[in-house]
Coordinates of C-alpha atoms in Angstrom, one line a residue:
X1 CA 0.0 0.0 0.0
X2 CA 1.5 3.7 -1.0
X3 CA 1.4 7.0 0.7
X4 CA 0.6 9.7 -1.8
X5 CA 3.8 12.4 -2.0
X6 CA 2.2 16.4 -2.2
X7 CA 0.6 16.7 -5.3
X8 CA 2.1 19.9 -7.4
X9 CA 0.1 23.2 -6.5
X10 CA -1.8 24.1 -9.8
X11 CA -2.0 28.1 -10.2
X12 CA -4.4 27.8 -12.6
X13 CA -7.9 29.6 -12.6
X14 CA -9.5 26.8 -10.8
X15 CA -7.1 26.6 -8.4
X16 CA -7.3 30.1 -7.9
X17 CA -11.3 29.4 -7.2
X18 CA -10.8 27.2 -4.6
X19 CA -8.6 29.6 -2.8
X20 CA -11.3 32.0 -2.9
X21 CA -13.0 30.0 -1.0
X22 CA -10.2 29.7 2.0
X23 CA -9.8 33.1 1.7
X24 CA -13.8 33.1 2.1
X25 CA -13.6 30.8 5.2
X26 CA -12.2 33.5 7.1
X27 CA -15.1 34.7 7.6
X28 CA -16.9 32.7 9.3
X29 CA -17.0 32.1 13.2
X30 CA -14.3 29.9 13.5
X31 CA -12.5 28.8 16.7
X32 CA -10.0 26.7 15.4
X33 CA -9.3 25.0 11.9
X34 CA -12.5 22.4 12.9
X35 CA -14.4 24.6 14.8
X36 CA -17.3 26.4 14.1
X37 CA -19.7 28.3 16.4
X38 CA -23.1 29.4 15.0
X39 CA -24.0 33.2 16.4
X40 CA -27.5 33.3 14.8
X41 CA -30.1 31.4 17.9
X42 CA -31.6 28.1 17.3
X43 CA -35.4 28.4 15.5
X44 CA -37.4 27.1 18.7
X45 CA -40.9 26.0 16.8
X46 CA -42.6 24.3 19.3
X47 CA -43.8 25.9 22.6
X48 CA -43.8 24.4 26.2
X49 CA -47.0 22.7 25.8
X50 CA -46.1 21.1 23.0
X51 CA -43.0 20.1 23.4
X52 CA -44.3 18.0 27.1
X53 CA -47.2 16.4 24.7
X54 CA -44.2 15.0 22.7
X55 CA -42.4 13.7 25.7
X56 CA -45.3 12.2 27.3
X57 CA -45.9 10.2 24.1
X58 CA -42.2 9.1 23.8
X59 CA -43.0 7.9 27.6
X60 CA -45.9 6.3 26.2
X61 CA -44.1 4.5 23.7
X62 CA -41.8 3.2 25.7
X63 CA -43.9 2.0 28.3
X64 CA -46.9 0.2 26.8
X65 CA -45.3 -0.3 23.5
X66 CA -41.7 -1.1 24.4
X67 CA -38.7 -1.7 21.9
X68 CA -37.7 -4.5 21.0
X69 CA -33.4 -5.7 20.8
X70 CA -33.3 -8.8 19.0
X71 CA -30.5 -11.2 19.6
X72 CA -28.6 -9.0 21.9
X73 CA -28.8 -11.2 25.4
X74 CA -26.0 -8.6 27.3
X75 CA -28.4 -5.4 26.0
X76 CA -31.0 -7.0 27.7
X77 CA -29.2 -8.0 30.8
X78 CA -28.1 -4.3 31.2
X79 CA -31.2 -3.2 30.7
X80 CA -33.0 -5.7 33.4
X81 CA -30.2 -4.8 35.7
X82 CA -31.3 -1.3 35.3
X83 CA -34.9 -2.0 36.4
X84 CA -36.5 -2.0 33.0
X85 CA -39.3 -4.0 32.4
X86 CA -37.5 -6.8 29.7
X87 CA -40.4 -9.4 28.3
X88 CA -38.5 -12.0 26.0
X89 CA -36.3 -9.6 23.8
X90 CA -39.3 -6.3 24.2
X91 CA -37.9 -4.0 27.3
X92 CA -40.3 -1.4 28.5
X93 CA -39.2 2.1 30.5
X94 CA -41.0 3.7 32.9
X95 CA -42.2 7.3 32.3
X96 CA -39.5 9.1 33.0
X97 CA -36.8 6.1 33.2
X98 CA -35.0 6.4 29.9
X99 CA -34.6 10.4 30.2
X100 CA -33.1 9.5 33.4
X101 CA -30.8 6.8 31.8
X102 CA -29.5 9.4 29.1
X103 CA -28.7 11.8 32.0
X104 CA -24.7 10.7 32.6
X105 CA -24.4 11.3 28.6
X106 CA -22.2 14.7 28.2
X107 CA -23.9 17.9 27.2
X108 CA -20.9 18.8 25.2
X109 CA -17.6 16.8 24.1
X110 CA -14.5 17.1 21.7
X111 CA -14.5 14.8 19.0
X112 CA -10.2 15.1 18.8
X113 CA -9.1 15.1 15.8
X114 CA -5.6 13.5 13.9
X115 CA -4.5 17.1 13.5
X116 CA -5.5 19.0 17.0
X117 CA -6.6 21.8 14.7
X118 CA -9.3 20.0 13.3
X119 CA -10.7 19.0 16.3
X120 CA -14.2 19.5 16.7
X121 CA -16.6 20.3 19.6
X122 CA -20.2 18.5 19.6
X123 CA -23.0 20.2 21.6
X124 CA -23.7 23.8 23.1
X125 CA -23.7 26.3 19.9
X126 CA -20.9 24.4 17.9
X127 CA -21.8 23.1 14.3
X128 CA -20.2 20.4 12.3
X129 CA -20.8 19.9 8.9
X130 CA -19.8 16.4 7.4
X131 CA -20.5 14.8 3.8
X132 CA -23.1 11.8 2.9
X133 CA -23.2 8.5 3.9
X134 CA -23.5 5.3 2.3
X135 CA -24.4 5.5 -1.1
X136 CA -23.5 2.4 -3.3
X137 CA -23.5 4.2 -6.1
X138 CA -21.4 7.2 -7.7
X139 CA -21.8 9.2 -10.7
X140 CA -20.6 12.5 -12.7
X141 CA -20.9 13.9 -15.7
X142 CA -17.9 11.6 -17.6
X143 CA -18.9 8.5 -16.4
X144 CA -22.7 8.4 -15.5
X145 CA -23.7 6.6 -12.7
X146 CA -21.7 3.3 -11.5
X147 CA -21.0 1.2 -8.6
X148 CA -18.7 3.0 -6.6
X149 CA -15.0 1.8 -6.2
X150 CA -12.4 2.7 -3.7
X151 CA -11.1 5.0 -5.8
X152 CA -14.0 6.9 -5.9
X153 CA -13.9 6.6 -2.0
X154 CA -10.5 7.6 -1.6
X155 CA -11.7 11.2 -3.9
X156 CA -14.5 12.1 -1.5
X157 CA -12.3 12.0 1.4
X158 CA -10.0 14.1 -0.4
X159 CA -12.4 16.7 -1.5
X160 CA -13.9 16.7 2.1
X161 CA -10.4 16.9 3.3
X162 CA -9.7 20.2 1.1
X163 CA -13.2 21.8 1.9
X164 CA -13.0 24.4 4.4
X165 CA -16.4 24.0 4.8
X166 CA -16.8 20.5 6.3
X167 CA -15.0 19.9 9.4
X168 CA -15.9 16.3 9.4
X169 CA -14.3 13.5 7.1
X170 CA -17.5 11.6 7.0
X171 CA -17.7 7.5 7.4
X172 CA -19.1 5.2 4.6
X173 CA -18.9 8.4 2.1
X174 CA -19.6 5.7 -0.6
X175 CA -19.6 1.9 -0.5
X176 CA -16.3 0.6 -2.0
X177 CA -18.1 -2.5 -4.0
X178 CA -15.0 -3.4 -5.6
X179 CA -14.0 -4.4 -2.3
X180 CA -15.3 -7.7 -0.9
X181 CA -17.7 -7.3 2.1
X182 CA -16.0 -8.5 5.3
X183 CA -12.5 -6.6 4.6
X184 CA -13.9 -3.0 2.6
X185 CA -14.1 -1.2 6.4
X186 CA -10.1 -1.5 6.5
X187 CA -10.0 0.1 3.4
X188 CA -12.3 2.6 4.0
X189 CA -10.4 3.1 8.0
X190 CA -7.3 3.8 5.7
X191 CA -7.8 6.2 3.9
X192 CA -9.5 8.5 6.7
X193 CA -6.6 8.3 8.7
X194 CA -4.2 8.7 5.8
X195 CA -5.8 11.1 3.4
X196 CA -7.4 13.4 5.8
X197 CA -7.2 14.7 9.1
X198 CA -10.4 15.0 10.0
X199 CA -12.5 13.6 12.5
X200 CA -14.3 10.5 10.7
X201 CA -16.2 7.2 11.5
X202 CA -15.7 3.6 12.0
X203 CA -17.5 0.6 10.6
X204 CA -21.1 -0.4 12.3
X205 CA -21.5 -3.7 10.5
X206 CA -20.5 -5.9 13.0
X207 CA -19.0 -6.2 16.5
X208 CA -15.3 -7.4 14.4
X209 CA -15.5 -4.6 12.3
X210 CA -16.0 -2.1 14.8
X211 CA -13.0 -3.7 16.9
X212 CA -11.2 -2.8 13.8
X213 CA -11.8 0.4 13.3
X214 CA -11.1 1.0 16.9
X215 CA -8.2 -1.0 16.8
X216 CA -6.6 1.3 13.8
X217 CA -7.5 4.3 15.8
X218 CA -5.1 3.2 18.1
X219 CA -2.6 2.8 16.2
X220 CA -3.2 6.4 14.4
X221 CA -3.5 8.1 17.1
X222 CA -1.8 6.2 19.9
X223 CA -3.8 4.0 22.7
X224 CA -3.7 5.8 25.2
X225 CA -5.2 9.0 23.2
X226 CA -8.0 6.7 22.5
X227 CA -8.6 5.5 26.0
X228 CA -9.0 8.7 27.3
X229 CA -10.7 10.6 24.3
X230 CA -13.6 10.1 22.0
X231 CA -11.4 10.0 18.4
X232 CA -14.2 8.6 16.5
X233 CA -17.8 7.8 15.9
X234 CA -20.2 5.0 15.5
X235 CA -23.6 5.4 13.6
X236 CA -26.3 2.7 15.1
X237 CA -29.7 3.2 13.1
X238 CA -32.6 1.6 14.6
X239 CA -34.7 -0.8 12.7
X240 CA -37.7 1.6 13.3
X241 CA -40.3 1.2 14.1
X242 CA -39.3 0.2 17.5
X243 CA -36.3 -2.5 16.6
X244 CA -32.5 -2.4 17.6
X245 CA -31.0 -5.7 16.2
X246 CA -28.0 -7.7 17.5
X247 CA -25.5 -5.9 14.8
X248 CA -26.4 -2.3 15.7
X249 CA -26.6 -2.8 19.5
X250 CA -22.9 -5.3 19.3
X251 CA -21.5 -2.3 17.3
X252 CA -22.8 0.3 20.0
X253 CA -21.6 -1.8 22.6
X254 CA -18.2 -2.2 21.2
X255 CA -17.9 2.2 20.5
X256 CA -19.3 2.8 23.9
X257 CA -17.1 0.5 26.3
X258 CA -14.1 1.6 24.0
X259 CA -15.1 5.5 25.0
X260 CA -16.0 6.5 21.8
X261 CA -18.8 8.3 20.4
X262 CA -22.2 6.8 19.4
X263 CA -24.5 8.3 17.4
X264 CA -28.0 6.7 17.4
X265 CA -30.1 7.2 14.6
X266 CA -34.0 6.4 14.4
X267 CA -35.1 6.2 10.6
X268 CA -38.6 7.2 10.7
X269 CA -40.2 7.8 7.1
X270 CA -43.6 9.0 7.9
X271 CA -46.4 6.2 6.7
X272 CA -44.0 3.4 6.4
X273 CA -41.8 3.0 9.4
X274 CA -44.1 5.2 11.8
X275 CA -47.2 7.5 11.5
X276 CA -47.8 10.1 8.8
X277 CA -48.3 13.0 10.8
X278 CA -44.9 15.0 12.1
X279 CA -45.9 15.3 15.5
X280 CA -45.8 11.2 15.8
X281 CA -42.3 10.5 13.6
X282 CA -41.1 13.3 16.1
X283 CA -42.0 11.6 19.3
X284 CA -41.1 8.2 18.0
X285 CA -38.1 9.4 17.0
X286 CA -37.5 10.7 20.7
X287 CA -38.2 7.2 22.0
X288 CA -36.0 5.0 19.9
X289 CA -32.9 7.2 20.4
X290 CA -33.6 7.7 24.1
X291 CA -33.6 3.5 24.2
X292 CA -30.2 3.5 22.4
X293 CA -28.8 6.4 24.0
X294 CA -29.2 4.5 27.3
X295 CA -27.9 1.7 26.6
X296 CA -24.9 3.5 25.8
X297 CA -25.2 4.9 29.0
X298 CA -25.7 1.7 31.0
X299 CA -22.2 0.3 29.2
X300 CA -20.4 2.8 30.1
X301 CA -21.6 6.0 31.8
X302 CA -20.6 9.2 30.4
X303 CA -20.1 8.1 27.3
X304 CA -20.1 10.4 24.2
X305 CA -23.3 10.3 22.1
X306 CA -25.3 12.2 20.0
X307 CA -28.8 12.2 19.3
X308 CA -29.6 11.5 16.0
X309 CA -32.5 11.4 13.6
X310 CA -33.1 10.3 9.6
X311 CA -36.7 11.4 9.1
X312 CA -38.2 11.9 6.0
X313 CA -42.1 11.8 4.3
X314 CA -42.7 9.4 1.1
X315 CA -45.5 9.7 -1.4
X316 CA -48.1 7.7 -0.5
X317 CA -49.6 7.7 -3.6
X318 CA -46.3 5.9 -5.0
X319 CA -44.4 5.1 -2.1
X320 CA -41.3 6.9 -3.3
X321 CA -39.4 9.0 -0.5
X322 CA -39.2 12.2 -0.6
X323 CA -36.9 14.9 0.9
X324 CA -36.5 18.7 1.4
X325 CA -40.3 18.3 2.1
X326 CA -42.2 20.7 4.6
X327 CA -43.7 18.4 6.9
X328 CA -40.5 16.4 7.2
X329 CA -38.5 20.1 8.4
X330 CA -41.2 20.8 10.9
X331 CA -39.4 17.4 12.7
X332 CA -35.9 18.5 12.0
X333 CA -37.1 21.6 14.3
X334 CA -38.8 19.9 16.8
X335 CA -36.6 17.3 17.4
X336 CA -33.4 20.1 18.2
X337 CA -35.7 21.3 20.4
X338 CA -36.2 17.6 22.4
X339 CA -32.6 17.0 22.5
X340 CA -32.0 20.1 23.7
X341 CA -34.4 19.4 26.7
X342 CA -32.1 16.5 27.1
X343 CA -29.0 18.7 27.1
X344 CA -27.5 16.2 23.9
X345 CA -25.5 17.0 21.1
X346 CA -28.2 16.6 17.9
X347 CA -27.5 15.4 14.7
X348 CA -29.9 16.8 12.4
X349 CA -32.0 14.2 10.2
X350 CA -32.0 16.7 7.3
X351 CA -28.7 18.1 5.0
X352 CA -28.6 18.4 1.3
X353 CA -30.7 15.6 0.9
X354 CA -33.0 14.5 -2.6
X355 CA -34.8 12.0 -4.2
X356 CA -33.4 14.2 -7.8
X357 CA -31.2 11.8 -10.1
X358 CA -29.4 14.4 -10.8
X359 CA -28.0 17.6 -9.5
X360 CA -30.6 19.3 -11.4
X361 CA -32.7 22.0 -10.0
X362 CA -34.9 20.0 -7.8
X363 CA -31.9 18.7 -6.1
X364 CA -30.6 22.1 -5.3
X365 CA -34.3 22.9 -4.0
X366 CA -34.7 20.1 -1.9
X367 CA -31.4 20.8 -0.8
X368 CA -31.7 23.7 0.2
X369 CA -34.6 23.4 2.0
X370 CA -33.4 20.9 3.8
X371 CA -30.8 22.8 4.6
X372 CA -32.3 25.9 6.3
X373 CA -34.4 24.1 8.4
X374 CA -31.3 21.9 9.3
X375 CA -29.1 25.1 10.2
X376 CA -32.0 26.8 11.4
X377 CA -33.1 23.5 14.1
X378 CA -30.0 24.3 15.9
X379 CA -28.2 20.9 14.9
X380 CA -25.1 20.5 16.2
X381 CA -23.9 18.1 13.3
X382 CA -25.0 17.7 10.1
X383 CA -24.6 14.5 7.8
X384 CA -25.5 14.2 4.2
X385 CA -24.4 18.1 3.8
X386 CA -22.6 17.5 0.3
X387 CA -23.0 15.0 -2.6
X388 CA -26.4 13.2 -1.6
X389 CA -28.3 12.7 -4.6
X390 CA -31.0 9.4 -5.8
X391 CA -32.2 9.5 -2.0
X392 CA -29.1 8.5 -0.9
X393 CA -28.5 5.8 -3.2
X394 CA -25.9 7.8 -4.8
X395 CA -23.2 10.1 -3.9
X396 CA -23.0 12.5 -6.9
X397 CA -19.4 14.1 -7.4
X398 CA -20.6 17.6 -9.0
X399 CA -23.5 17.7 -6.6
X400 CA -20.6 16.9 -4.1
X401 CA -19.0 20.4 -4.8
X402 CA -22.2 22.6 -5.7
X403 CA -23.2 21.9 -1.9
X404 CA -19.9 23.1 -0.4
X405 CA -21.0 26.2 -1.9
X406 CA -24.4 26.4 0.0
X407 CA -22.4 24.9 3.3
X408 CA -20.1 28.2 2.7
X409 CA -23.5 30.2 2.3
X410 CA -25.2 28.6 5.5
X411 CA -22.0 28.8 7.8
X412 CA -21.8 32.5 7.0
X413 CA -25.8 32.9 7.5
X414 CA -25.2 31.0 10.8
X415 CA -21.8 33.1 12.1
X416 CA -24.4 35.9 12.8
X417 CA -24.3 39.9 11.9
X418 CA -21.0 41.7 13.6
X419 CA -22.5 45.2 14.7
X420 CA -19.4 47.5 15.6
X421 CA -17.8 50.5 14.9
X422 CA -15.7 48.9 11.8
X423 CA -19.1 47.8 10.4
X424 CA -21.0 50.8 10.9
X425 CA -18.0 52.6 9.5
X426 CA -19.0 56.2 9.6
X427 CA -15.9 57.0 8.0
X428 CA -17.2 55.6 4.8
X429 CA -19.6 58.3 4.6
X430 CA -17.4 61.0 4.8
X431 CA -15.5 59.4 1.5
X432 CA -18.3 58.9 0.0
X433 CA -21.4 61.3 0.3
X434 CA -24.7 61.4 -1.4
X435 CA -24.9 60.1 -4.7
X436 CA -21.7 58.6 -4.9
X437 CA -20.6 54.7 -4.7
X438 CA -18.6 53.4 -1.7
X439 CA -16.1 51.0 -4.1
X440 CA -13.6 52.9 -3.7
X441 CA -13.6 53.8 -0.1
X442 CA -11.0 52.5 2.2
X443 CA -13.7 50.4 4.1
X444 CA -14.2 49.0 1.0
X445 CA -10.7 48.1 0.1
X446 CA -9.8 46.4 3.4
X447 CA -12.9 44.2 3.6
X448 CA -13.3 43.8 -0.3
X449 CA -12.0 39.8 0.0
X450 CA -13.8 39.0 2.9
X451 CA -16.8 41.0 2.8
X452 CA -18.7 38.5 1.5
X453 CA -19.3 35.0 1.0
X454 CA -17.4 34.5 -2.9
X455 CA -19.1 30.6 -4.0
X456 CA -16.8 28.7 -6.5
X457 CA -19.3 27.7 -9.4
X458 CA -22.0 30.7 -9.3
X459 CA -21.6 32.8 -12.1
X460 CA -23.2 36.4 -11.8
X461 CA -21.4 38.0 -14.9
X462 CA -23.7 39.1 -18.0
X463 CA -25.6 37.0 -20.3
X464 CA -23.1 37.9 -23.2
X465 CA -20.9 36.9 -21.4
X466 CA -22.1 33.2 -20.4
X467 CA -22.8 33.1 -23.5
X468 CA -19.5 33.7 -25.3
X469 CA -18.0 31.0 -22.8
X470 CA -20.2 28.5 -24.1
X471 CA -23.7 28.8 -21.9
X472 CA -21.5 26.1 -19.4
X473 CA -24.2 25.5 -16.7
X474 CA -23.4 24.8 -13.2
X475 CA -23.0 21.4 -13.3
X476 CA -20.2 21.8 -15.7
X477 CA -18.8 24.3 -14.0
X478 CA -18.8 22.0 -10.8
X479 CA -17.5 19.1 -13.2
X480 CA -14.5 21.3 -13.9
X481 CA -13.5 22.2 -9.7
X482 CA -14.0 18.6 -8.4
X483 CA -11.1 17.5 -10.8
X484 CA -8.9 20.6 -9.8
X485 CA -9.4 20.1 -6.4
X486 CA -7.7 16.7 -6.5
X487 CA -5.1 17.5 -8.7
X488 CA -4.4 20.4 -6.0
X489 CA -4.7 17.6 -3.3
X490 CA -2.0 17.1 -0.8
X491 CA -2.1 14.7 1.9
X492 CA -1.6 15.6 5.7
X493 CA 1.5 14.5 6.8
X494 CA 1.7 11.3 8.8
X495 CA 4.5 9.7 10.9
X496 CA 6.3 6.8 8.7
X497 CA 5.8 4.5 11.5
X498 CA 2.5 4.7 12.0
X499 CA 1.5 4.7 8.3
X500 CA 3.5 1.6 8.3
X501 CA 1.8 0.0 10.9
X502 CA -1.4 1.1 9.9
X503 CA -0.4 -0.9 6.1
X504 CA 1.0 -3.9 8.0
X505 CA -2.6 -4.1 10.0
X506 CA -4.4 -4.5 7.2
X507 CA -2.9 -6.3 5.3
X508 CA -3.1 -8.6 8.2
X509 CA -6.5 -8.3 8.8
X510 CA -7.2 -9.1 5.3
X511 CA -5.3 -12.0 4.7
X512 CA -6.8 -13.9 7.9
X513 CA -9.7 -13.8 6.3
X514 CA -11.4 -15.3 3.0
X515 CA -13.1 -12.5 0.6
X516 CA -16.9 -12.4 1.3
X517 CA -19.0 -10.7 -1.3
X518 CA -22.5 -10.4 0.2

């Protein structure tokens, strides 16, 4: 296995865009190279009233309905041990008792990062922006749409590693088919702890996997880093309605005793795997990832979680999901609000999310939509913010770029209006008076590059103009900066040793095993 040497800087125009958009980072309200503090409050949709039906439901839930871990006989000693009402493999809470059981979670925790600098902070007013998640598919406008590959893999985390605008290197970006089954997670492992230096996430599949991942954390970071710090995150989804199976709960098991962070995720699409009506997915929602949340908990209080969510409504006339949707932002919004109530970090179930084949204008719509009501919801982290596309089915690599330009937009909306003297800038006036235009004003000139947010691929020049450079629409436009991007990529630098023992456990790991294809 090869470490990549620097890639030669390319100081052509494209490159040139993509340092506009550094240079627009600046902006923003950044603490650190991964941190980002939003400066613009949280939407808060629901009132008192409301917000107590939807907990007493969630009680409800839990209570007469119960949830059900299947093939997990330690969750279900835990939970038994913890005075839960446990009926063959259905466990019931008291009102009141899973809340309680979340309570030791943290309110707020650094998710550390290879490089200290792109560390990030989950909960309070922090936001972390990260890119989609496990699409099997891949497409652009050369190709068309294909089974992704570990190549395509390895580009994703290198365009997420060069965005200033995600702070997260993601997990299962795409799925590397080319790669059998049982051995693509070491793959995957690889190349976010070599290609980035971002925070990232380990495999879920099974309880092996997860010890791997964990295990090649470790070595990245050292072990005792990783005993004492949450380096790393594991994403359980519930089976909703109402289900945790044995993989999910042995995966969540494995994160949690190990210290790391677990993010559970209900995914609730209104009239399939719950009730139509928002107020129901939302309170259901509550109830499956209070159940997983403390179960994290009862392994290992204190434990690092985040309280997640993947809602979304489907047509019921055809069955097809769809995203962006009204009804299913009215949950993104009340479910920051319940989480809040539980003093957890919140994953957002919305991002740039679409059921659009391509990155067309209804996926930009949906995205966007999504989007504000994600930002707005007071999430603390954000999946699926660039590259969704097909419902998640595929990871699209123009969309991939034409949504780091709304995630520069959104973290600028979010970092608030700075109301001082410099902005005000009365001195401005006096330069300029009536009737004349401020261009030229020294205000002007010393906030000119940073004044505002500068996106790569929107054009805003005359029609002639388009025109005479060949009516190139945004998609090509975005066609034309994913492929500079990663011929300007450079790799973060990595010890030799380590990268060394990081190849040598691999190849290790996969030559214990025989390839598995399904």
């Amino acid at each position: 296995m090869t470490h990549e040497a620097p890639a030669t800087t390319d100081t052509g125009p494209e490159r040139r865009r993509g340092g506009r958009a550094r240079r627009a980072a600046g902006n923003i309200a950044a603490t650190g190279a991964g941190r980002f503090l939003r400066r613009i409050p949280a939407y808060e949709l629901l009132g008192e009233e409301a917000l107590a039906k939807l907990e007493e439901q969630a009680d409800w839930i839990l209570a007469e309905i119960g949830i059900d871990f299947r093939g997990d006989a330690e969750a279900l000693r835990l939970f038994a041990a913890a005075g839960c009402e446990v009926t063959d493999e259905r466990v019931r809470f008291q009102p009141g008792q899973a809340r309680a059981l979340c309570a030791t979670a943290p309110a707020e925790f650094t998710l550390h990062a290879r490089d200290p600098r792109h560390s990030v902070i989950l909960g309070g007013d922090h936001l972390v922006l990260m890119p989609g998640y496990g699409s099997p598919f891949v497409t652009d406008l050369d190709r068309g749409r294909r089974y992704a590959t570990i190549e395509d893999f390895r580009n994703f985390v290198k365009l997420a590693w060069m965005s200033p605008w995600l702070h997260h290197s993601g997990g299962t970006v795409c799925e590397p088919t080319d790669i059998p089954v049982n051995k693509r997670h070491l793959d995957m492992m690889h190349a976010h702890l070599t290609l980035s230096a971002k925070p990232f996430m380990g495999a879920v599949t099974s309880v092996s996997r997860a010890e791997d991942s964990i295990e090649m954390a470790r070595i990245a970071f050292g072990a005792d880093t990783v005993a004492e710090h949450a380096v790393m995150q594991g994403n359980i989804n519930v089976n909703s309605p109402l289900v945790f199976d044995e993989t999910m709960t042995g995966a969540l098991r494995t994160y949690a005793a190990a210290g790391q962070c677990v993010c559970v995720s209900p995914a609730i699409f209104g009239g399939a795997m719950g009730p139509v009506t928002p107020a129901a997915v939302a309170a259901q929602t509550h109830a499956e990832a209070m159940a997983g949340i403390a179960l994290a908990q009862l392994v290992r209080p204190g434990c690092p979680v985040v309280y997640g969510s993947f809602h979304n409504t489907m047509s019921l006339k055809s069955g097809a999901l769809t995203f962006g949707t009204p009804e299913a932002n009215l949950v993104t919004m009340a479910l920051g609000q319940l989480a809040r109530r539980l003093r957890l970090p919140v994953r957002s179930g919305g991002g740039q999310i679409t059921a659009a084949n391509s990155p067309d204008g209804q996926a930009m719509q949906d995205s966007a939509s999504a989007m504000w009501a994600t930002v707005m919801s007071g999430a603390n982290q954000v999946w699926h913010a660039a590259g969704w596309l097909e419902g998640g089915l595929t990871m699209g690599y123009e969309k991939f770029v034409m949504d780091l330009d709304h995630c520069g937009a959104m973290l600028t909306l979010a970092s608030g209006m700075e109301v001082s003297a410099d902005t005000l800038t009365r001195e401005s006036y006096h330069e300029a008076g009536p009737g004349q235009n401020f261009l030229s004003t020294s205000h002007t000139m010393r906030h000119f590059a940073r004044a505002n947010h500068m996106p790569d691929i929107a054009e805003a020049g005359p029609y002639e103009s388009w025109v005479e450079a060949g009516c190139r629409t945004a998609e090509e436009r975005a066609n034309d900066l994913w492929k500079a991007m990663l011929a300007a990529y450079e790799a973060p630098p990595m010890d030799l040793a380590t990268a060394e023992a990081l190849d040598d456990y691999v190849a290790r790991r996969k030559t214990a095993a025989s390839d598995e294809w399904y």
